[in-house]
Tab-separated table of C-alpha atoms in Angstrom:
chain	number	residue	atom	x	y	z
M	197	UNK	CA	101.142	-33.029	79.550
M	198	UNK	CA	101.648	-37.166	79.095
M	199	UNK	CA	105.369	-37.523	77.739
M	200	UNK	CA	107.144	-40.761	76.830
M	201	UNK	CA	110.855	-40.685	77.542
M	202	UNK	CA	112.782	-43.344	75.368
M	203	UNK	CA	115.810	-43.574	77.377
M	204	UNK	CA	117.771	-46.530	77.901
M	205	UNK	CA	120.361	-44.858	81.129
M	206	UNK	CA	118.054	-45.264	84.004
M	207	UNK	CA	120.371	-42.591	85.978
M	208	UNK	CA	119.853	-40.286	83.360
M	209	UNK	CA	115.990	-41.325	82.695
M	210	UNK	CA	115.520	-41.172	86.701
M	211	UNK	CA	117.008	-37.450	87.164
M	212	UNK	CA	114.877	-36.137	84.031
M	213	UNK	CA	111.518	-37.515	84.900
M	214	UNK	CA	112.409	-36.460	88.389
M	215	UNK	CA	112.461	-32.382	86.656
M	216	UNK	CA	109.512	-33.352	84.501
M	217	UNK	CA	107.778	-34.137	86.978
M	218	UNK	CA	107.986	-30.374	89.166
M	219	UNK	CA	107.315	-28.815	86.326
M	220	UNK	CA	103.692	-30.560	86.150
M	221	UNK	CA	104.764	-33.089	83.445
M	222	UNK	CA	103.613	-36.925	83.505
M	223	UNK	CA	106.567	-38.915	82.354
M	224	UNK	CA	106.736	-42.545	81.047
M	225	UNK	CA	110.131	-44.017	80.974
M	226	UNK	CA	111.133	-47.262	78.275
M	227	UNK	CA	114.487	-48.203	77.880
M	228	UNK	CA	114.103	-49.602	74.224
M	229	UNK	CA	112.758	-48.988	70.644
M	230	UNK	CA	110.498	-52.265	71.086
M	231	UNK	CA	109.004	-50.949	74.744
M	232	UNK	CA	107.964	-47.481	73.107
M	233	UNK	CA	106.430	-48.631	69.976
M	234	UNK	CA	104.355	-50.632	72.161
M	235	UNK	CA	103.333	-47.555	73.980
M	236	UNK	CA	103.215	-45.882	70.941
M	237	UNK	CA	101.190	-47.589	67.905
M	238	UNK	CA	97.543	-48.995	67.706
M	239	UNK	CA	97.486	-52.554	67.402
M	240	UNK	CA	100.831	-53.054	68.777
M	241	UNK	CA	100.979	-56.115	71.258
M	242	UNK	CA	100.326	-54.388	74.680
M	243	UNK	CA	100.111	-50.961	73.501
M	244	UNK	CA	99.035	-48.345	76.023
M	245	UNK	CA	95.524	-47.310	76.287
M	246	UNK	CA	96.301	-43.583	76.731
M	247	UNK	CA	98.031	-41.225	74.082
M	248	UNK	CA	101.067	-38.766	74.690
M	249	UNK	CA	101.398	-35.269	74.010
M	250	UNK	CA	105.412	-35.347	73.021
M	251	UNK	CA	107.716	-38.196	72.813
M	252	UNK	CA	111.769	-37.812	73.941
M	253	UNK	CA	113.303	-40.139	72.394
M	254	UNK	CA	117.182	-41.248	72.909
M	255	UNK	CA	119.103	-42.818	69.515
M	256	UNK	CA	121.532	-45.133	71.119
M	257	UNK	CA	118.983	-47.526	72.289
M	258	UNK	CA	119.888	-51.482	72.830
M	259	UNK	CA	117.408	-52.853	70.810
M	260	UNK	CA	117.318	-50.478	67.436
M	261	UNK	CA	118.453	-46.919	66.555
M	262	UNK	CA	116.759	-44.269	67.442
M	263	UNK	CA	116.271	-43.559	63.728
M	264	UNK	CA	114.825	-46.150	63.146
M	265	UNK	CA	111.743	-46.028	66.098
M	266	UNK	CA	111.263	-42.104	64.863
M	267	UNK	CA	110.521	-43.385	61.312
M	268	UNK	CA	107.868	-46.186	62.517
M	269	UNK	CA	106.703	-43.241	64.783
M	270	UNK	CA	105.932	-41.084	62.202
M	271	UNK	CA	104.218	-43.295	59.490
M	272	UNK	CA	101.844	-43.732	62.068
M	273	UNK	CA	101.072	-41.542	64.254
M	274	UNK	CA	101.530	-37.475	64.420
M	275	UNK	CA	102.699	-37.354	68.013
M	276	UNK	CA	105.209	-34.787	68.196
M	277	UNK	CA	108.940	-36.436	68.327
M	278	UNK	CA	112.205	-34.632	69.916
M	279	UNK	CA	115.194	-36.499	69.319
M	280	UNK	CA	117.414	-36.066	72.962
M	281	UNK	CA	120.793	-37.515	71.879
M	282	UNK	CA	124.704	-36.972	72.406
M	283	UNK	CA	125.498	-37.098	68.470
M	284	UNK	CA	126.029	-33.323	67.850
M	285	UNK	CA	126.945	-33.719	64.061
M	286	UNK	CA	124.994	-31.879	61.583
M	287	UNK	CA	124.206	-34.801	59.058
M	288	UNK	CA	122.816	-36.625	62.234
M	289	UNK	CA	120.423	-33.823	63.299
M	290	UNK	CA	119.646	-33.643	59.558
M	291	UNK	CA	118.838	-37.317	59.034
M	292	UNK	CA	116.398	-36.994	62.203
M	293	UNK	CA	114.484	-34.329	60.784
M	294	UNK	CA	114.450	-35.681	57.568
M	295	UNK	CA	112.725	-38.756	59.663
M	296	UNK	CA	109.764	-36.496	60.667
M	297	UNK	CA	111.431	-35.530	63.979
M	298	UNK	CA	110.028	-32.286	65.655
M	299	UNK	CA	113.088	-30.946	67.098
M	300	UNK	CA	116.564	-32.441	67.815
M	301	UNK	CA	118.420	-31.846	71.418
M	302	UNK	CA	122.181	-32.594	71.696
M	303	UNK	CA	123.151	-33.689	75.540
M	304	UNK	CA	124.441	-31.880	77.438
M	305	UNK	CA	121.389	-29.535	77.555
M	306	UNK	CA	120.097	-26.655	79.292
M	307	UNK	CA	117.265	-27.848	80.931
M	308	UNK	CA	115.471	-24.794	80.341
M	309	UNK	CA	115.931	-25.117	76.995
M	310	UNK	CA	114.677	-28.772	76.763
M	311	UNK	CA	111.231	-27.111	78.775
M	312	UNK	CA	110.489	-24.653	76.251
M	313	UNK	CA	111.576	-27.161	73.186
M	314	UNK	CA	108.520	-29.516	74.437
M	315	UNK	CA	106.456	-26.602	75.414
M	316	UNK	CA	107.237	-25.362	71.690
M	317	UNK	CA	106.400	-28.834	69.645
M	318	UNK	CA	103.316	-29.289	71.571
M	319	UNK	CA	101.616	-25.874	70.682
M	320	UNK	CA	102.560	-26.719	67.211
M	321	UNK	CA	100.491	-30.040	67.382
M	322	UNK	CA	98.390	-31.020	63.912
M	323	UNK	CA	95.551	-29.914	63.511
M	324	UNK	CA	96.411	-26.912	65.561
M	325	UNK	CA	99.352	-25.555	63.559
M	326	UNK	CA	96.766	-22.408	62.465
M	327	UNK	CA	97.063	-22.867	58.794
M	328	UNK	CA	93.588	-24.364	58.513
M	329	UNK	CA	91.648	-21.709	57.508
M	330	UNK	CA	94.119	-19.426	55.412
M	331	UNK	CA	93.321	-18.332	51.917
M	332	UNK	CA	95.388	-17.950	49.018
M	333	UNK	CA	96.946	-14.198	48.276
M	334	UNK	CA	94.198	-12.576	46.077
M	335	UNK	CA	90.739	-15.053	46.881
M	336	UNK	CA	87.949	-13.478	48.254
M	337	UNK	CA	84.687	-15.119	49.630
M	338	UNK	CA	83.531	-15.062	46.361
M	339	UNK	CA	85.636	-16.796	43.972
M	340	UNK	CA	83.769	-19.204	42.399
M	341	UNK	CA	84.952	-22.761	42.699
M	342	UNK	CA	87.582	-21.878	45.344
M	343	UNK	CA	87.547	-24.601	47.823
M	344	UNK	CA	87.795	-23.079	51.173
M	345	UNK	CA	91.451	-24.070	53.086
M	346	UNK	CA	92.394	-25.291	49.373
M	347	UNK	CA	95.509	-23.739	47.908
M	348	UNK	CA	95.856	-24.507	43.940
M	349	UNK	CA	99.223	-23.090	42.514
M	350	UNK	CA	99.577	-24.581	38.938
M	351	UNK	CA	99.823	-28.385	39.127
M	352	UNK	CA	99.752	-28.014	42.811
M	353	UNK	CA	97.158	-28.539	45.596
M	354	UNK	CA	97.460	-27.928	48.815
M	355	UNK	CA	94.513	-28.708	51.637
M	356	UNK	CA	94.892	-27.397	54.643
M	357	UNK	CA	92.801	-28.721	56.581
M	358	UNK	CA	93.713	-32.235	55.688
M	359	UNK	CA	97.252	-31.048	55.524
M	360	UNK	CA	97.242	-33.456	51.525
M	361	UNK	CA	99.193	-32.072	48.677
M	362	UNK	CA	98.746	-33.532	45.477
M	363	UNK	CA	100.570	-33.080	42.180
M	364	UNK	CA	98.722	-33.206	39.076
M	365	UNK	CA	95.682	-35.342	40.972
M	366	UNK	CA	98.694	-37.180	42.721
M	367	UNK	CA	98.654	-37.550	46.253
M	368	UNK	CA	102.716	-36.483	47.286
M	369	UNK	CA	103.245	-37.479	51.212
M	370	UNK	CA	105.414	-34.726	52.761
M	371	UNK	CA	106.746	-34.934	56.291
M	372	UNK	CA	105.233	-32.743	59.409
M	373	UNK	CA	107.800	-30.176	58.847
M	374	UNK	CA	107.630	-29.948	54.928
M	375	UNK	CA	103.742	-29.566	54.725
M	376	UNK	CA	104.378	-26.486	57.246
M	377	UNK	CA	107.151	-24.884	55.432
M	378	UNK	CA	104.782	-25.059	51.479
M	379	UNK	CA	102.105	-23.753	53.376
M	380	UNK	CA	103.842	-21.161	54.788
M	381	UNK	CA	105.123	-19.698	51.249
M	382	UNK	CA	102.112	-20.951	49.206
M	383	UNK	CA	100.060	-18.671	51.372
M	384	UNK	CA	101.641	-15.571	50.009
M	385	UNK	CA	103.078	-16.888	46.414
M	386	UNK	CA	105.696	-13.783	45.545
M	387	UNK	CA	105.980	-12.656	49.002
M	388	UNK	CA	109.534	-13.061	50.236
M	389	UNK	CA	109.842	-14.779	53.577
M	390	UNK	CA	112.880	-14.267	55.478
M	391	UNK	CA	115.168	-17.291	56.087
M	392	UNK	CA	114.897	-16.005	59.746
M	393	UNK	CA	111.226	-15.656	59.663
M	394	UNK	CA	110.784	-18.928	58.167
M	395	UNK	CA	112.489	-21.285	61.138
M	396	UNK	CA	110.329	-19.300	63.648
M	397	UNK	CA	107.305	-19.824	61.808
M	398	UNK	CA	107.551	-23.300	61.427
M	399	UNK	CA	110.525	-24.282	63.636
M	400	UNK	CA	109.382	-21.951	66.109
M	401	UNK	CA	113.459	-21.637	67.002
M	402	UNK	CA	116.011	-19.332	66.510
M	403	UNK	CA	118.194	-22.246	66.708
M	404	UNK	CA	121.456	-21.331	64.152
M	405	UNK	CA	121.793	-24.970	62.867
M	406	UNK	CA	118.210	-24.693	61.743
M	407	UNK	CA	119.709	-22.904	58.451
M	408	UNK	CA	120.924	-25.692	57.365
M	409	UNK	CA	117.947	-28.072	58.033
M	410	UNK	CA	115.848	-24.970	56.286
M	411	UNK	CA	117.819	-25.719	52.902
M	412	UNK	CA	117.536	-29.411	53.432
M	413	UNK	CA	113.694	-29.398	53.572
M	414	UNK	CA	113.519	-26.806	50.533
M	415	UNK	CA	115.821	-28.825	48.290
M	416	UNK	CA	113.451	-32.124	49.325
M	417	UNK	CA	110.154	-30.227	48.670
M	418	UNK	CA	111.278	-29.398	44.929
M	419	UNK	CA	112.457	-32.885	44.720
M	420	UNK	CA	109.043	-34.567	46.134
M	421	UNK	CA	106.906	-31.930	43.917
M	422	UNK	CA	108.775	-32.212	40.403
M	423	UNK	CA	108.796	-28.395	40.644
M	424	UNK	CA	112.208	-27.023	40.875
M	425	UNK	CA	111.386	-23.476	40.114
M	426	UNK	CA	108.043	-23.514	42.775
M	427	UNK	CA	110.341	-22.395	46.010
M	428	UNK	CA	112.471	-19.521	44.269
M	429	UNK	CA	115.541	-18.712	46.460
M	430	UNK	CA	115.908	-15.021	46.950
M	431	UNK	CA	119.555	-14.486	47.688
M	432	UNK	CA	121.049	-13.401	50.689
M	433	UNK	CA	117.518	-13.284	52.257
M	434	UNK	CA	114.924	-15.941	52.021
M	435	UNK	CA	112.735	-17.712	49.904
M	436	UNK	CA	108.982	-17.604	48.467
M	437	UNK	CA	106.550	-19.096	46.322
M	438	UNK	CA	106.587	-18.680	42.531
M	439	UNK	CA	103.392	-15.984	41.894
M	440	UNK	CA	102.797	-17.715	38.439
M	441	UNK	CA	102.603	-21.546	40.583
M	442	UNK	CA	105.596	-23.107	38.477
């Protein structure tokens, strides 16, 4: 696995690539946001010829915040992003997977931890995330007009294998995270989901501050889709998609 470090403390860039390395990892160190969009983005002046499979990427960098780099990260490309940073406060960690950020690290950190956290966004990688050939609760084979991988519910429309959703004909852009998380419930509209069973599914974490993140991207996918009443919050226990497709 080809990782890109974004780190601009060579003592503490040198000792993790030294780790990545024994466990089988190729790592690519840059010390600024400039140096790993370069590595990063098509068409960027002396970008890399060769892609990575996860990106670990420090905030306080010389040149821009970390914030900042994440967000040009993620409007163009889908390389999986884990923010590796010593701000521990909860609107930070929210803000960075608001950005499109894949998972979010607070140093110190068990290295273990940091191993299965890349392990964990790579296996998750679009188009791979296994929601591409899911049906809707009730469709059969023979439903006429039913495009296969197509979710409709209401005003909404939901391809899978393109990971679009549209609203009305609209086309609404959702982050990585969000698109997972409405076609998680929309898969079972009226099925409750667990609040628990949710972050593993699309988290893949049992991580506690994920509940909080969790209601962030809920509240933001009612916002985005015009459809406050689409995600129904079941108190106490979860969520799931309206069955009528609000």
């Amino acid at each position: 696995m080809r990782l890109l470090l974004v780190e601009d403390d060579d003592h503490v860039a040198t000792a993790l690539s030294a780790v990545l390395t024994r466990h089988g990892f190729e790592a690519v160190h840059v010390r600024s946001g400039a140096e790993a969009l370069r590595e990063l983005l098509p068409g960027e002046p002396g970008s890399g010829a060769c892609g990575f499979d996860v990106v670990l990427l420090d905030l306080g960098l010389p040149d821009q915040d970390g914030f900042e780099v994440c967000g040009r990260i993620r409007r163009t490309t889908s390389t999986p992003v884990i923010m590796v940073t010593a701000r521990a406060d909860v609107r930070s960690r929210i803000h960075g997977l608001n950005l499109g950020a894949d998972d979010y690290v607070v140093k110190p950190y068990d290295m273990g931890e940091l191993l299965a956290r890349i392990h964990a966004v790579s296996r998750r990688r679009a188009p791979e995330d296994g929601v591409g050939q899911a049906r809707p609760a009730g469709e059969t084979e023979g439903d006429p007009g039913a495009a296969e991988g197509t979710l409709t519910l209401g005003a909404v429309t939901i391809e899978l294998p393109t990971r679009q959703v549209r609203v009305d004909g609209t086309e609404v852009p959702l982050t990585r995270k969000e698109f997972d998380l409405l076609a998680l419930l929309a898969q079972r509209p009226g099925v409750v989901f667990r609040r628990e069973q949710i972050i593993s599914e699309v988290w893949r974490t049992s991580w506690e501050g994920t509940g909080r993140t969790l209601e962030v991207h809920v509240a933001s996918l009612r916002s985005k889709l015009r459809r406050p009443t689409l995600i129904e919050t079941v108190r106490g226990v979860g969520y799931r998609m309206s069955a009528q497709g609000a």
